[in-house]
mmCIF file of C-alpha atoms in Angstrom:
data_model
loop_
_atom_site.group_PDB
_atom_site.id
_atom_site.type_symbol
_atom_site.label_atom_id
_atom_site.label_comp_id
_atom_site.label_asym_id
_atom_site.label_seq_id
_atom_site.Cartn_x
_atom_site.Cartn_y
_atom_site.Cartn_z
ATOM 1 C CA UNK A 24 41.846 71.531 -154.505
ATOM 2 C CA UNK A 25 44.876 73.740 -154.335
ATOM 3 C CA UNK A 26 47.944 73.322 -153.210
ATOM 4 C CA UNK A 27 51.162 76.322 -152.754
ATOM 5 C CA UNK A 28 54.176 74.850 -153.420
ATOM 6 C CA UNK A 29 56.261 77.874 -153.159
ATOM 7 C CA UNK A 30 60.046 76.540 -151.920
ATOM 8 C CA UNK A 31 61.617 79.253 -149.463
ATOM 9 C CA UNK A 32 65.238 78.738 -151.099
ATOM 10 C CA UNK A 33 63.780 79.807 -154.199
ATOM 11 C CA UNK A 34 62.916 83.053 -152.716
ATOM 12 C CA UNK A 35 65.909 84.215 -150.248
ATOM 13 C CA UNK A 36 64.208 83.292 -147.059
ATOM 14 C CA UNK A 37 64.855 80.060 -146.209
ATOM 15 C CA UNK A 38 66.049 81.484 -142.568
ATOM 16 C CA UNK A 39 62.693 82.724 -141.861
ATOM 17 C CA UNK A 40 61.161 79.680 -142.304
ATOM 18 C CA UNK A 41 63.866 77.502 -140.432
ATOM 19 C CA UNK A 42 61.960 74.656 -138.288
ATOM 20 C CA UNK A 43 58.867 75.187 -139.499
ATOM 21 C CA UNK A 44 58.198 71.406 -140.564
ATOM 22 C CA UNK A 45 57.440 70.108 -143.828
ATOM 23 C CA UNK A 46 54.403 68.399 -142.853
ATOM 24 C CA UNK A 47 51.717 69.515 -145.316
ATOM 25 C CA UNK A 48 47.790 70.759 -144.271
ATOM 26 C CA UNK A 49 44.724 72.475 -145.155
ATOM 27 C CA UNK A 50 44.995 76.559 -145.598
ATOM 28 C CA UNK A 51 41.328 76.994 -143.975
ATOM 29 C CA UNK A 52 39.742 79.238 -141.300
ATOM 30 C CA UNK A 53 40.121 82.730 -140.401
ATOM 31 C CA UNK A 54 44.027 82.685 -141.455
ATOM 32 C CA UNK A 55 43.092 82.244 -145.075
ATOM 33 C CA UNK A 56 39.998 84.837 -145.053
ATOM 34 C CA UNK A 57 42.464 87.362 -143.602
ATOM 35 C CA UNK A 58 44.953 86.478 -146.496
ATOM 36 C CA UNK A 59 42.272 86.856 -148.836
ATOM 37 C CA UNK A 60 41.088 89.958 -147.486
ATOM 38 C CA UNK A 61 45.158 91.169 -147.558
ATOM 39 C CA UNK A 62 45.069 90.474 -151.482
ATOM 40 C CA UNK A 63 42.020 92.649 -152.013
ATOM 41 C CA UNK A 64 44.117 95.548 -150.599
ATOM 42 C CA UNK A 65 46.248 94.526 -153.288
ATOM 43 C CA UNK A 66 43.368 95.250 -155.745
ATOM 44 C CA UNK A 67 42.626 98.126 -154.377
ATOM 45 C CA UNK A 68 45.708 99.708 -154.340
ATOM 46 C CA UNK A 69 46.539 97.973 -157.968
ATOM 47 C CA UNK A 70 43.116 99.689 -159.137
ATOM 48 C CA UNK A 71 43.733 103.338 -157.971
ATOM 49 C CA UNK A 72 47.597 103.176 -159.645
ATOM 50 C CA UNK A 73 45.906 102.064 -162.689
ATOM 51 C CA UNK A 74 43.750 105.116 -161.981
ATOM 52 C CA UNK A 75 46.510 107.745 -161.382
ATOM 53 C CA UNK A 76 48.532 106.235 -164.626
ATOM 54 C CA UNK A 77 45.217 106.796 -166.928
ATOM 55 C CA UNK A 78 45.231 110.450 -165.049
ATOM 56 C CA UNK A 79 48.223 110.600 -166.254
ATOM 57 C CA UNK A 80 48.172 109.445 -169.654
ATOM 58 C CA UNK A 81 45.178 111.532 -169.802
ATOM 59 C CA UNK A 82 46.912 114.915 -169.307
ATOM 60 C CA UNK A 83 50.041 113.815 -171.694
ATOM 61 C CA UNK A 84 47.995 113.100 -174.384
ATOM 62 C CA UNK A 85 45.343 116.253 -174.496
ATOM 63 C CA UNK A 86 45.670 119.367 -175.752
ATOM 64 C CA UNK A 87 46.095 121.493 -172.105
ATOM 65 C CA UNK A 88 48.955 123.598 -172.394
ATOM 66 C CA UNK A 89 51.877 121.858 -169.950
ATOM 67 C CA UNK A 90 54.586 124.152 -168.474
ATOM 68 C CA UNK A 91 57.745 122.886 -167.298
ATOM 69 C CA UNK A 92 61.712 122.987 -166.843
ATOM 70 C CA UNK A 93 64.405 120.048 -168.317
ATOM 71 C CA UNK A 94 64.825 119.529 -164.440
ATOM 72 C CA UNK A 95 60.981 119.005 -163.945
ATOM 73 C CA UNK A 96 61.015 116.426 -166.778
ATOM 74 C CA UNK A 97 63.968 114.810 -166.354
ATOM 75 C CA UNK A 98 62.598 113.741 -162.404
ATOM 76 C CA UNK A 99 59.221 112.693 -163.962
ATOM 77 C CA UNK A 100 61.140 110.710 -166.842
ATOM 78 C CA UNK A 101 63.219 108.968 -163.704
ATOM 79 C CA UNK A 102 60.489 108.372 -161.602
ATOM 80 C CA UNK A 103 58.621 106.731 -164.634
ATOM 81 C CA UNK A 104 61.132 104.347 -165.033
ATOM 82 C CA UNK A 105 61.201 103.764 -161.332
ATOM 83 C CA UNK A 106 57.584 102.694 -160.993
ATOM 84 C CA UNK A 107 57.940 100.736 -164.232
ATOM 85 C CA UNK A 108 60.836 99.183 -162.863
ATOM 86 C CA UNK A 109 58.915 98.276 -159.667
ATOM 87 C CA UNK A 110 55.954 96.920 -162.226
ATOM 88 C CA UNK A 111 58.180 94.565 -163.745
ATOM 89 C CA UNK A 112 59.532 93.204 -160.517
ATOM 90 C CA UNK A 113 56.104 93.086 -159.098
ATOM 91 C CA UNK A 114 54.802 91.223 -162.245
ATOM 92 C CA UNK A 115 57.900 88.883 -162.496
ATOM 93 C CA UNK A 116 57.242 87.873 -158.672
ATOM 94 C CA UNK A 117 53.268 87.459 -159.615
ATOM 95 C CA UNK A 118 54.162 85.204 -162.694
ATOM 96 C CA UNK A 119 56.548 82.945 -160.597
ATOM 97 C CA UNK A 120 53.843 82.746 -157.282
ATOM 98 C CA UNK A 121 51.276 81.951 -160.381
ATOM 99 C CA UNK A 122 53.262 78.603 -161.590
ATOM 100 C CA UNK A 123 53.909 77.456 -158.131
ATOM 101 C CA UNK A 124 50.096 77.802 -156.606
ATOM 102 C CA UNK A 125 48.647 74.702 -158.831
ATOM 103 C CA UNK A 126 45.553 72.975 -158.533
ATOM 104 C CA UNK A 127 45.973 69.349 -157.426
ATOM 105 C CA UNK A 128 43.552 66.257 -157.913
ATOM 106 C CA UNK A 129 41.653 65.704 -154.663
#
């Protein structure tokens, strides 16, 4: 057994959770497959950026000739550290949900 112990404080959104109750019970039914099925468009999505950044990586690193201007390079340097940016956030978040969804003695 499971259980998510995420506290809404911790995350900023303690108002959107504001008389909800406390009272604790089972994550089961058609709720949870839907969440389930919402995290494997998470995969999916993860997978084809994985894609696009081998793509990528791919082009940088053969021997195709590569025209382009400072400006050109300077935009893709930016929006590289944008998405890595992003990444980190995204994996910072994924570390923190990861420590607070524990498995429990039944």
């Amino acid at each position: 057994m499971y259980e998510i112990t995420l506290n809404p404080e911790n995350y900023g959104i303690e108002a959107l959770v504001e008389g909800m109750g406390t009272e604790k019970g089972r994550f089961n039914g058609d709720n949870r497959k839907q969440w389930a099925a919402e995290v494997g468009i998470f995969v999916s999505r993860l997978d084809d950026l994985s894609a696009k950044a081998k793509k990528l990586q791919d082009l940088l690193s053969g021997n195709e000739s590569i025209k382009a201007t400072s400006g050109a390079l300077k935009t893709l340097k930016v929006q590289m550290f944008n998405i890595n940016d992003a990444l980190n956030a995204s994996i910072e978040l994924s570390e923190k949900l990861d420590t607070e969804i524990v498995q429990v003695k039944s």
